[in-house]
Tab-separated table of C-alpha atoms in Angstrom:
chain	number	residue	atom	x	y	z
A	715	MET	CA	26.385	12.276	-41.714
A	716	ALA	CA	29.192	9.866	-41.634
A	717	ARG	CA	31.411	8.187	-44.186
A	718	ALA	CA	32.744	4.689	-43.561
A	719	LYS	CA	35.775	2.883	-44.980
A	720	SER	CA	36.460	-0.876	-44.351
A	721	THR	CA	39.663	-2.172	-42.744
A	722	LYS	CA	40.680	-5.768	-41.904
A	723	THR	CA	39.985	-6.043	-38.101
A	724	ILE	CA	37.626	-3.253	-37.684
A	725	GLU	CA	34.673	-3.333	-39.838
A	726	ALA	CA	34.480	0.362	-40.471
A	727	ILE	CA	35.888	3.794	-39.494
A	728	SER	CA	33.361	6.629	-39.478
A	729	PHE	CA	33.673	10.390	-39.543
A	730	ASN	CA	30.765	12.772	-38.532
A	731	VAL	CA	29.755	16.237	-38.447
A	732	GLY	CA	26.806	17.818	-37.104
A	733	PRO	CA	25.209	20.371	-34.448
A	734	HIS	CA	25.119	19.939	-30.845
A	735	THR	CA	22.607	21.315	-28.449
A	736	GLU	CA	23.293	21.647	-24.751
A	737	ASN	CA	20.419	21.401	-22.136
A	738	PHE	CA	17.661	20.944	-24.702
A	739	ASN	CA	14.610	23.038	-23.846
A	740	ALA	CA	15.879	23.913	-20.447
A	741	VAL	CA	17.833	27.234	-21.112
A	742	GLN	CA	16.259	30.607	-21.212
A	743	SER	CA	16.874	32.252	-24.502
A	744	ASP	CA	15.084	35.668	-24.126
A	745	ALA	CA	13.503	38.080	-21.583
A	746	SER	CA	9.960	36.740	-22.266
A	747	GLY	CA	10.788	33.274	-20.838
A	748	GLY	CA	11.274	31.632	-24.278
A	749	LYS	CA	13.482	28.534	-24.066
A	750	ARG	CA	16.321	27.476	-26.520
A	751	LYS	CA	15.233	24.329	-28.397
A	752	PHE	CA	18.121	23.873	-30.825
A	753	ASP	CA	21.579	25.456	-31.008
A	754	PHE	CA	23.956	25.293	-33.598
A	755	ALA	CA	27.273	24.154	-32.127
A	756	PRO	CA	29.339	22.515	-34.851
A	757	THR	CA	30.613	19.021	-33.761
A	758	ILE	CA	33.173	16.759	-35.496
A	759	GLY	CA	34.141	13.286	-34.547
A	760	ALA	CA	35.496	10.020	-35.592
A	761	GLY	CA	34.535	6.552	-34.609
A	762	LEU	CA	34.782	2.856	-35.128
A	763	LEU	CA	32.335	0.099	-35.981
A	764	ILE	CA	33.288	-3.199	-34.293
A	765	PRO	CA	30.981	-6.197	-34.449
A	766	TRP	CA	30.299	-7.445	-30.961
A	767	ARG	CA	31.210	-10.878	-31.248
A	768	PRO	CA	30.268	-12.547	-27.881
A	769	TRP	CA	26.793	-14.225	-27.784
A	770	ASP	CA	26.456	-13.519	-31.444
A	771	LEU	CA	23.520	-11.105	-30.842
A	772	GLY	CA	24.307	-8.913	-33.822
A	773	LEU	CA	25.310	-6.025	-31.740
A	774	LEU	CA	27.889	-3.531	-32.674
A	775	PHE	CA	30.396	-1.658	-30.472
A	776	LEU	CA	30.711	2.021	-31.579
A	777	PRO	CA	33.267	3.871	-29.792
A	778	GLU	CA	33.554	7.440	-30.858
A	779	LEU	CA	35.423	10.743	-30.005
A	780	ASN	CA	33.546	13.850	-30.521
A	781	TRP	CA	34.624	17.618	-30.290
A	782	VAL	CA	32.147	20.559	-30.130
A	783	LEU	CA	34.205	23.193	-31.729
A	784	PRO	CA	35.330	26.231	-29.605
A	785	GLN	CA	32.638	28.628	-28.596
A	786	PHE	CA	33.793	32.092	-27.768
A	787	SER	CA	31.976	34.568	-25.637
A	788	GLY	CA	32.624	37.841	-23.732
A	789	GLU	CA	34.527	39.497	-26.627
A	790	SER	CA	36.330	36.124	-26.837
A	791	ARG	CA	37.502	36.342	-23.232
A	792	ILE	CA	36.061	32.962	-22.621
A	793	VAL	CA	36.472	29.826	-24.780
A	794	LYS	CA	34.531	26.689	-24.173
A	795	ASN	CA	35.271	23.326	-25.655
A	796	ILE	CA	33.344	20.151	-25.090
A	797	PHE	CA	34.898	16.701	-25.907
A	798	MET	CA	32.904	13.425	-25.549
A	799	LEU	CA	34.392	9.981	-25.419
A	800	ARG	CA	31.461	7.790	-26.330
A	801	SER	CA	30.892	4.184	-26.233
A	802	ASP	CA	27.605	2.880	-27.758
A	803	LEU	CA	26.080	-0.301	-28.459
A	804	GLY	CA	24.217	-0.339	-31.751
A	805	TYR	CA	21.667	-2.786	-33.284
A	806	ASP	CA	20.537	-2.702	-36.858
A	807	VAL	CA	16.796	-3.270	-36.451
A	808	LEU	CA	16.332	-2.830	-40.136
A	809	PRO	CA	18.937	-2.736	-42.930
A	810	TRP	CA	18.412	0.965	-42.927
A	811	LEU	CA	17.807	1.645	-39.325
A	812	ARG	CA	20.240	1.324	-36.467
A	813	LEU	CA	19.417	1.963	-32.789
A	814	ARG	CA	22.290	2.994	-30.372
A	815	ALA	CA	22.509	3.296	-26.683
A	816	GLY	CA	25.462	3.774	-24.441
A	817	THR	CA	27.422	6.057	-22.295
A	818	SER	CA	29.738	8.965	-22.589
A	819	LEU	CA	32.304	10.770	-20.678
A	820	MET	CA	31.778	14.413	-21.482
A	821	TRP	CA	34.481	16.838	-20.721
A	822	LEU	CA	33.610	20.590	-20.531
A	823	ASN	CA	36.637	22.898	-20.620
A	824	GLN	CA	36.187	26.623	-20.081
A	825	HIS	CA	39.417	28.878	-20.434
A	826	GLY	CA	39.271	32.460	-19.395
A	827	ARG	CA	41.720	34.994	-20.860
A	828	GLY	CA	41.160	37.565	-18.053
A	829	GLY	CA	40.055	41.124	-18.270
A	830	SER	CA	37.068	43.087	-17.016
A	831	THR	CA	34.000	44.962	-18.229
A	832	GLU	CA	31.704	47.611	-16.950
A	833	LEU	CA	28.106	46.403	-16.583
A	834	GLU	CA	25.016	48.125	-15.037
A	835	ASN	CA	24.628	47.394	-11.409
A	836	GLY	CA	21.475	49.025	-9.867
A	837	ASN	CA	21.570	52.819	-10.444
A	838	THR	CA	25.117	52.869	-11.480
A	839	THR	CA	27.631	50.684	-13.101
A	840	SER	CA	30.311	48.189	-11.661
A	841	THR	CA	33.366	46.399	-12.826
A	842	PHE	CA	32.979	42.692	-13.297
A	843	TYR	CA	35.685	40.293	-14.218
A	844	TYR	CA	36.251	37.503	-16.738
A	845	PRO	CA	37.931	34.334	-15.412
A	846	GLU	CA	41.747	34.073	-15.827
A	847	GLU	CA	42.237	30.457	-15.679
A	848	ASN	CA	41.122	26.999	-17.165
A	849	ARG	CA	38.659	24.767	-15.479
A	850	SER	CA	37.069	21.551	-16.531
A	851	SER	CA	33.934	19.552	-15.617
A	852	LEU	CA	33.603	15.820	-16.209
A	853	ASN	CA	30.287	14.075	-16.541
A	854	ASN	CA	29.022	10.734	-17.482
A	855	THR	CA	26.004	10.603	-19.689
A	856	VAL	CA	23.535	7.888	-20.754
A	857	ASP	CA	23.029	8.166	-24.495
A	858	LEU	CA	20.184	6.880	-26.707
A	859	GLY	CA	20.124	7.439	-30.558
A	860	ALA	CA	18.733	6.442	-33.820
A	861	GLU	CA	20.592	6.319	-37.189
A	862	ALA	CA	19.219	6.067	-40.684
A	863	LEU	CA	21.687	4.288	-42.823
A	864	TYR	CA	22.158	4.716	-46.568
A	865	GLU	CA	25.248	3.067	-48.276
A	866	ASP	CA	28.372	4.597	-46.725
A	867	PHE	CA	26.443	7.463	-45.074
A	868	SER	CA	24.021	7.840	-42.263
A	869	PHE	CA	21.996	10.541	-40.500
A	870	ARG	CA	21.852	10.320	-36.693
A	871	PHE	CA	19.840	11.777	-33.957
A	872	GLN	CA	21.219	11.364	-30.372
A	873	THR	CA	20.355	12.394	-26.913
A	874	TYR	CA	22.619	12.738	-23.833
A	875	THR	CA	21.184	12.591	-20.308
B	176	MET	CA	42.018	23.622	-40.408
B	177	LYS	CA	40.556	26.721	-42.114
B	178	LEU	CA	37.109	25.069	-42.335
B	179	LEU	CA	37.342	24.218	-38.469
B	180	LEU	CA	38.107	27.896	-37.806
B	181	LEU	CA	35.268	28.945	-39.928
B	182	LEU	CA	32.802	26.611	-38.284
B	183	SER	CA	34.147	27.983	-34.897
B	184	LEU	CA	33.345	31.389	-35.883
B	185	LEU	CA	29.687	30.606	-36.633
B	186	THR	CA	29.318	29.481	-32.932
B	187	SER	CA	30.644	32.684	-31.547
B	188	THR	CA	28.269	34.238	-28.951
B	189	ALA	CA	28.312	37.836	-27.795
B	190	GLN	CA	27.339	37.182	-24.291
B	191	ALA	CA	29.304	35.644	-21.485
B	192	PHE	CA	29.344	35.116	-17.699
B	193	THR	CA	31.407	37.305	-15.323
B	194	LEU	CA	32.710	37.056	-11.799
B	195	ASN	CA	32.316	39.560	-8.946
B	196	ASN	CA	36.090	39.211	-8.122
B	197	ASN	CA	39.188	39.076	-10.106
B	198	PHE	CA	40.524	35.762	-8.661
B	199	GLY	CA	37.722	33.379	-9.503
B	200	ALA	CA	36.735	33.082	-5.917
B	201	SER	CA	34.230	30.357	-5.031
B	202	PHE	CA	33.101	28.505	-1.839
B	203	LYS	CA	35.619	25.763	-0.905
B	204	ASP	CA	32.811	23.129	-0.326
B	205	SER	CA	30.410	22.916	-3.352
B	206	LYS	CA	27.568	22.102	-0.733
B	207	VAL	CA	26.754	25.592	0.690
B	208	ASN	CA	24.275	26.145	3.393
B	209	VAL	CA	21.729	28.983	2.869
B	210	TYR	CA	20.120	30.517	6.026
B	211	VAL	CA	17.623	33.045	6.665
B	212	ASP	CA	18.495	35.189	9.724
B	213	VAL	CA	16.221	34.289	12.527
B	214	GLN	CA	15.591	37.746	13.854
B	215	THR	CA	15.023	39.344	10.346
B	216	THR	CA	11.781	41.278	9.640
B	217	CYS	CA	10.622	41.859	6.174
B	218	SER	CA	7.401	43.764	6.748
B	219	ASN	CA	8.118	46.367	4.047
B	220	ALA	CA	9.284	43.827	1.759
B	221	GLY	CA	6.071	41.974	1.830
B	222	VAL	CA	7.200	38.594	3.323
B	223	THR	CA	7.352	36.810	6.522
B	224	ILE	CA	10.518	35.009	7.307
B	225	TYR	CA	8.847	31.716	6.752
B	226	GLU	CA	7.739	32.773	3.357
B	227	LEU	CA	11.169	33.838	2.800
B	228	GLU	CA	12.447	30.535	3.668
B	229	ASP	CA	9.953	28.876	1.256
B	230	LEU	CA	11.226	31.426	-1.512
B	231	VAL	CA	14.861	30.317	-0.814
B	232	LYS	CA	13.978	26.671	-1.332
B	233	GLU	CA	12.403	27.264	-4.638
B	234	ALA	CA	15.146	29.647	-5.731
B	235	THR	CA	17.888	27.092	-5.041
B	236	ALA	CA	15.742	23.988	-6.436
B	237	SER	CA	14.512	25.836	-9.567
B	238	TYR	CA	17.803	27.441	-10.637
B	239	TRP	CA	21.375	26.752	-9.351
B	240	ASN	CA	20.828	23.124	-8.125
B	241	THR	CA	19.661	22.064	-11.702
B	242	VAL	CA	23.089	22.320	-13.388
B	243	ALA	CA	24.438	18.882	-14.358
B	244	THR	CA	28.026	20.167	-15.078
B	245	SER	CA	28.304	21.971	-11.855
B	246	SER	CA	29.001	20.292	-8.461
B	247	LEU	CA	27.260	23.263	-6.522
B	248	ARG	CA	24.302	22.339	-4.243
B	249	LEU	CA	22.810	25.148	-2.301
B	250	LYS	CA	21.181	23.666	0.727
B	251	PRO	CA	18.306	25.686	2.388
B	252	ALA	CA	19.254	25.202	6.051
B	253	GLY	CA	16.416	27.047	7.826
B	254	PHE	CA	17.120	29.840	10.261
B	255	SER	CA	20.580	30.984	11.498
B	256	SER	CA	21.207	32.645	14.877
B	257	ALA	CA	20.866	36.403	14.825
B	258	THR	CA	23.627	38.163	13.042
B	259	SER	CA	24.334	41.588	14.677
B	260	ASN	CA	23.256	44.633	12.890
B	261	ILE	CA	22.032	42.539	9.900
B	262	SER	CA	18.656	44.206	9.750
B	263	THR	CA	19.731	47.735	10.196
B	264	GLY	CA	23.363	47.820	9.579
B	265	ARG	CA	25.878	48.517	6.713
B	266	LEU	CA	27.109	45.808	4.564
B	267	CYS	CA	30.684	46.405	3.278
B	268	SER	CA	32.965	44.327	0.916
B	269	ALA	CA	35.951	42.844	2.713
B	270	THR	CA	38.261	45.052	0.625
B	271	ASP	CA	36.265	48.372	1.152
B	272	ASP	CA	38.282	49.955	3.978
B	273	ALA	CA	36.485	53.154	3.861
B	274	CYS	CA	33.052	51.566	4.199
B	275	ILE	CA	34.188	49.309	7.012
B	276	ALA	CA	35.817	52.290	8.915
B	277	ALA	CA	32.731	54.404	8.563
B	278	ALA	CA	30.364	51.559	9.527
B	279	GLN	CA	32.560	50.611	12.553
B	280	GLY	CA	32.607	54.218	13.522
B	281	ALA	CA	28.787	54.262	13.403
B	282	GLY	CA	28.682	50.852	15.276
B	283	ASN	CA	26.502	49.301	12.610
B	284	LEU	CA	28.919	47.007	10.550
B	285	ILE	CA	27.401	43.676	9.533
B	286	PRO	CA	29.922	41.214	10.538
B	287	PRO	CA	31.450	38.453	8.403
B	288	VAL	CA	29.202	35.337	8.340
B	289	ASN	CA	29.613	31.657	7.408
B	290	ASP	CA	27.816	30.218	4.414
B	291	ILE	CA	25.098	32.307	3.008
B	292	VAL	CA	22.832	34.370	5.289
B	293	ILE	CA	19.741	36.170	3.993
B	294	ALA	CA	18.029	39.052	5.780
B	295	CYS	CA	15.868	42.017	5.099
B	296	ASN	CA	17.486	45.450	5.668
B	297	ASP	CA	16.263	48.953	5.789
B	298	LEU	CA	19.378	51.121	5.612
B	299	ASP	CA	19.075	53.124	2.494
B	300	ALA	CA	22.892	53.408	2.153
B	301	ASN	CA	23.040	49.645	1.141
B	302	PHE	CA	20.645	50.080	-1.621
B	303	GLY	CA	20.667	53.800	-2.892
B	304	GLY	CA	16.896	53.639	-3.901
B	305	ALA	CA	13.825	51.802	-4.066
B	306	GLY	CA	14.656	50.386	-7.573
B	307	VAL	CA	17.471	48.357	-6.115
B	308	LEU	CA	15.719	45.242	-4.836
B	309	ALA	CA	18.670	43.533	-2.971
B	310	VAL	CA	22.401	43.524	-2.535
B	311	THR	CA	24.847	40.843	-1.930
B	312	ILE	CA	28.342	40.716	-0.857
B	313	PRO	CA	30.688	37.767	-0.114
B	314	ASN	CA	32.105	39.377	3.059
B	315	LYS	CA	34.234	36.617	4.418
B	316	PHE	CA	37.192	35.028	2.610
B	317	SER	CA	39.594	32.256	3.478
B	318	GLY	CA	42.546	32.864	1.382
B	319	LYS	CA	41.008	32.871	-2.206
B	320	LYS	CA	37.887	30.993	-1.186
B	321	ILE	CA	34.649	32.497	-0.263
B	322	ALA	CA	33.698	31.525	3.338
B	323	GLY	CA	30.555	33.679	3.666
B	324	ALA	CA	28.143	35.966	1.907
B	325	VAL	CA	25.356	38.198	3.135
B	326	ILE	CA	22.003	38.697	0.970
B	327	LEU	CA	20.124	41.872	2.067
B	328	LEU	CA	16.487	42.344	0.591
B	329	ASN	CA	15.529	45.968	0.509
B	330	ASN	CA	13.122	46.425	3.387
B	331	ASP	CA	13.407	50.246	3.399
B	332	SER	CA	10.033	52.233	3.961
B	333	SER	CA	11.227	55.639	2.706
B	334	PRO	CA	11.270	55.406	-0.139
B	335	PRO	CA	9.206	52.185	-0.045
B	336	THR	CA	10.944	49.048	-1.608
B	337	ASN	CA	9.623	47.715	-4.895
B	338	PHE	CA	10.274	44.117	-3.549
B	339	ALA	CA	6.835	44.013	-2.154
B	340	ASN	CA	5.226	44.641	-5.460
B	341	LEU	CA	6.867	41.720	-7.235
B	342	SER	CA	5.136	38.559	-8.142
B	343	ARG	CA	6.126	35.301	-6.359
B	344	SER	CA	8.088	33.993	-9.324
B	345	ASP	CA	9.890	37.409	-9.586
B	346	LYS	CA	10.884	37.325	-5.827
B	347	ILE	CA	12.144	33.846	-6.426
B	348	ALA	CA	14.228	35.057	-9.341
B	349	VAL	CA	15.527	37.969	-7.462
B	350	LEU	CA	16.737	35.521	-4.696
B	351	ALA	CA	18.254	33.333	-7.277
B	352	HIS	CA	20.112	36.221	-8.712
B	353	GLU	CA	21.475	37.272	-5.476
B	354	LEU	CA	22.486	33.626	-4.718
B	355	GLY	CA	24.390	33.950	-7.915
B	356	HIS	CA	26.475	36.813	-6.576
B	357	ALA	CA	26.910	35.063	-3.129
B	358	ILE	CA	28.519	32.000	-4.925
B	359	GLY	CA	30.881	34.361	-7.047
B	360	LEU	CA	29.193	35.525	-10.175
B	361	GLY	CA	28.943	38.814	-11.500
B	362	HIS	CA	26.363	40.252	-13.958
B	363	ALA	CA	25.624	39.248	-17.479
B	364	LYS	CA	25.111	41.312	-20.480
B	365	GLY	CA	22.273	39.433	-21.998
B	366	SER	CA	18.639	39.998	-20.630
B	367	GLU	CA	18.012	36.144	-21.044
B	368	ALA	CA	20.416	35.474	-18.229
B	369	LEU	CA	19.449	35.243	-14.450
B	370	MET	CA	22.481	37.345	-13.790
B	371	TYR	CA	21.241	40.265	-15.884
B	372	TYR	CA	21.168	43.375	-13.709
B	373	LYS	CA	17.439	43.734	-13.547
B	374	THR	CA	14.224	41.874	-13.581
B	375	VAL	CA	12.696	40.932	-16.881
B	376	LYS	CA	9.236	40.200	-18.416
B	377	LEU	CA	9.448	36.544	-17.480
B	378	ARG	CA	12.114	34.507	-15.752
B	379	ARG	CA	11.872	30.746	-15.753
B	380	ASN	CA	15.249	29.169	-16.235
B	381	LEU	CA	18.852	29.906	-16.152
B	382	SER	CA	20.535	30.893	-19.371
B	383	GLN	CA	23.473	29.175	-21.020
B	384	ASP	CA	25.828	31.974	-19.632
B	385	ASP	CA	24.529	31.321	-16.038
B	386	ILE	CA	25.200	27.540	-16.620
B	387	ASP	CA	28.645	28.178	-17.994
B	388	GLY	CA	29.361	30.540	-15.063
B	389	VAL	CA	28.452	28.056	-12.269
B	390	SER	CA	30.004	25.217	-14.072
B	391	PHE	CA	33.285	27.144	-14.179
B	392	LEU	CA	33.287	28.079	-10.489
B	393	TYR	CA	32.146	24.705	-9.298
B	394	PRO	CA	32.982	22.198	-11.881
B	395	VAL	CA	32.285	18.459	-11.442
B	396	THR	CA	35.591	16.561	-10.849
B	397	LEU	CA	36.826	13.067	-10.693
B	398	ASP	CA	36.794	11.582	-7.141
B	399	ALA	CA	39.841	10.515	-5.286
B	400	CYS	CA	39.814	6.994	-6.859
B	401	GLY	CA	40.013	8.552	-10.228
B	402	LEU	CA	36.607	7.323	-11.036
B	403	PHE	CA	34.113	9.124	-13.062
B	404	ALA	CA	31.838	11.662	-11.022
B	405	THR	CA	28.294	11.706	-11.710
B	406	VAL	CA	26.383	14.516	-10.223
B	407	GLU	CA	22.883	13.823	-8.778
B	408	GLN	CA	20.153	15.276	-10.811
B	409	PRO	CA	17.882	16.932	-8.348
B	410	ARG	CA	14.879	17.033	-10.900
B	411	GLY	CA	15.432	13.340	-11.646
B	412	GLY	CA	16.040	12.523	-8.150
B	413	GLY	CA	19.273	10.480	-8.779
B	414	PRO	CA	21.074	8.416	-11.495
B	415	PRO	CA	18.818	7.672	-14.453
B	416	PHE	CA	18.260	4.070	-13.375
B	417	LEU	CA	14.961	3.819	-14.938
B	418	GLN	CA	16.173	5.151	-18.436
B	419	MET	CA	19.071	2.653	-18.192
B	420	ALA	CA	16.633	-0.266	-17.356
B	421	LEU	CA	14.420	0.790	-20.077
B	422	THR	CA	17.312	0.984	-22.588
B	423	LEU	CA	18.451	-2.361	-21.624
B	424	GLY	CA	15.024	-3.849	-21.823
B	425	LEU	CA	14.521	-2.366	-25.283
B	426	PHE	CA	17.685	-4.172	-26.407
B	427	VAL	CA	16.616	-7.465	-25.043
B	428	LEU	CA	13.181	-7.025	-26.700
B	429	LEU	CA	14.782	-6.327	-30.161
B	430	ILE	CA	17.184	-9.180	-29.744
B	431	GLU	CA	14.307	-11.650	-28.931
B	432	LEU	CA	12.329	-10.141	-31.893
B	433	ARG	CA	15.153	-10.742	-34.324
B	434	ARG	CA	15.558	-14.327	-33.027
B	435	LEU	CA	11.708	-14.855	-33.529
B	436	LEU	CA	11.934	-13.589	-37.001
B	437	ASN	CA	14.963	-15.734	-37.991
B	438	ARG	CA	13.243	-18.742	-36.591
B	439	ALA	CA	10.197	-18.048	-38.600
B	440	LYS	CA	12.299	-17.568	-41.747
B	441	ALA	CA	14.029	-20.929	-41.062
B	442	ARG	CA	10.649	-22.823	-40.932
B	443	THR	CA	9.122	-21.174	-43.866
B	444	PRO	CA	9.578	-23.637	-46.798
B	445	ALA	CA	11.564	-22.251	-49.758
C-alpha cells in the first residue's frame, strides 16, 4: 500500500510497506524437498512520482528506496539487511492499472557478531563459528511490476531478477 | 521506531549459517577449480572416477553456482595429478599438530593441495564409521585465505561405507555439502539446509541459510571502475537480455496502443 502527497515540482511522494521474498520458489524449506514460495520479510520504502516529460509518452519515472527490515538468525548472531535503490518507469495502462519496469541496485549486508556453537558432526559434535565481521553484496536486478491504483493508495506486485 | 522494531521481530529466524573456522576464511579467488584425483579408486563407494567427475559437475551446477548474491563459481576441472597418500592416508587440519605428527610418523599424511581435490579414501581413522559418508578439511592456507581443501569420500570396506547405497541425487547432495565445507562453511542447525550434518529425505536446493553463508564468504562486489557488478546467472546463461528486450517491447506496444486509442477518440464525432 502507498500513500501519495502532491508537491510542486514532483507530482507525488509515496511511502510503501509490504513483504519481500528472496529467491522465490528456489529455496528448500524442509527436509522433504519442499520449496519456499512466499516469505514474510517486512519492507518499507519511499519513492517519488515524476512525469517523464521527454517525448510526451505518458511515462512516469519512479525512483524509490526500499529497506527490508533486519532479519536475525543464529541466536541473533547474524543480522541481515537488504536495501534497494530502485528506478522504474511506469505507464498507466488504465486509470487504475500501472505497469512498471526498471532496474534496481540491491545491497545485501550481513553483520556477524561472532561466537560459536556446538553442532552435530558425524558421530560426535564439533565447534562451528558465527562470522565476526560485516560483508556486503551488490547486485543489479531487472524489475517488473503491476500496481492497482485507488485514489491515494495502491497495491503492487513486483518481481526482481 | 517501535513499530519498526516490532516488524523486525516478526522476521526473526532461528537458524543461521556457520563457518568452519573463526576468521571467516574463504578462497582468495572466487573462481575455484574442483579436481578429482587421477589415481583415486572408489570401488567400495560404488562410483568410478568418471562417474565421480560427473557428480561433481552436477553438484557445482545445481547448488553453489546458482546463487546470484555470491561471486563464487566452482569450476569442475577434471582430474588432478596424483596427490600422495590421498587414497589411503590421513587427512589433518593445518592446526592439528598431534594429527600431523602422528601421520608424519606413520608416513601417510595427505599433503596440502591447491584448489579443491576430491578422492576416495579407505582409512577408518578419517571417518570413524560407515555412517560418516565423507570428510573435508581446508588443509592449506595463505594467511587468512583458503588455498586448498581436500574432500575424502568414505571408501572403507570394513565396515562397508554407506556411500555406495545412496541414490544419485543423494550422492550429488553429499558432494555439494562437502564442497560447502571446502569453501569455508560449517554446519547448519536446520534440516532444510544443505549444510545440515546428515542426509535428509529429499534434497533439491540450497536453503536460505546456505545462500546467506556463501553470499557472506563470497560477496558480489563493485569492480575496479566502481561500476555495478552483475553476476552471471548460470541457469539463465548470462544477463537477462531476453527479459529486458521483452520488457522494452511491451512498453513500445503499450505506447503505440495508447496512440491508436487517442487517434480513434479524436476521429470519433462528439
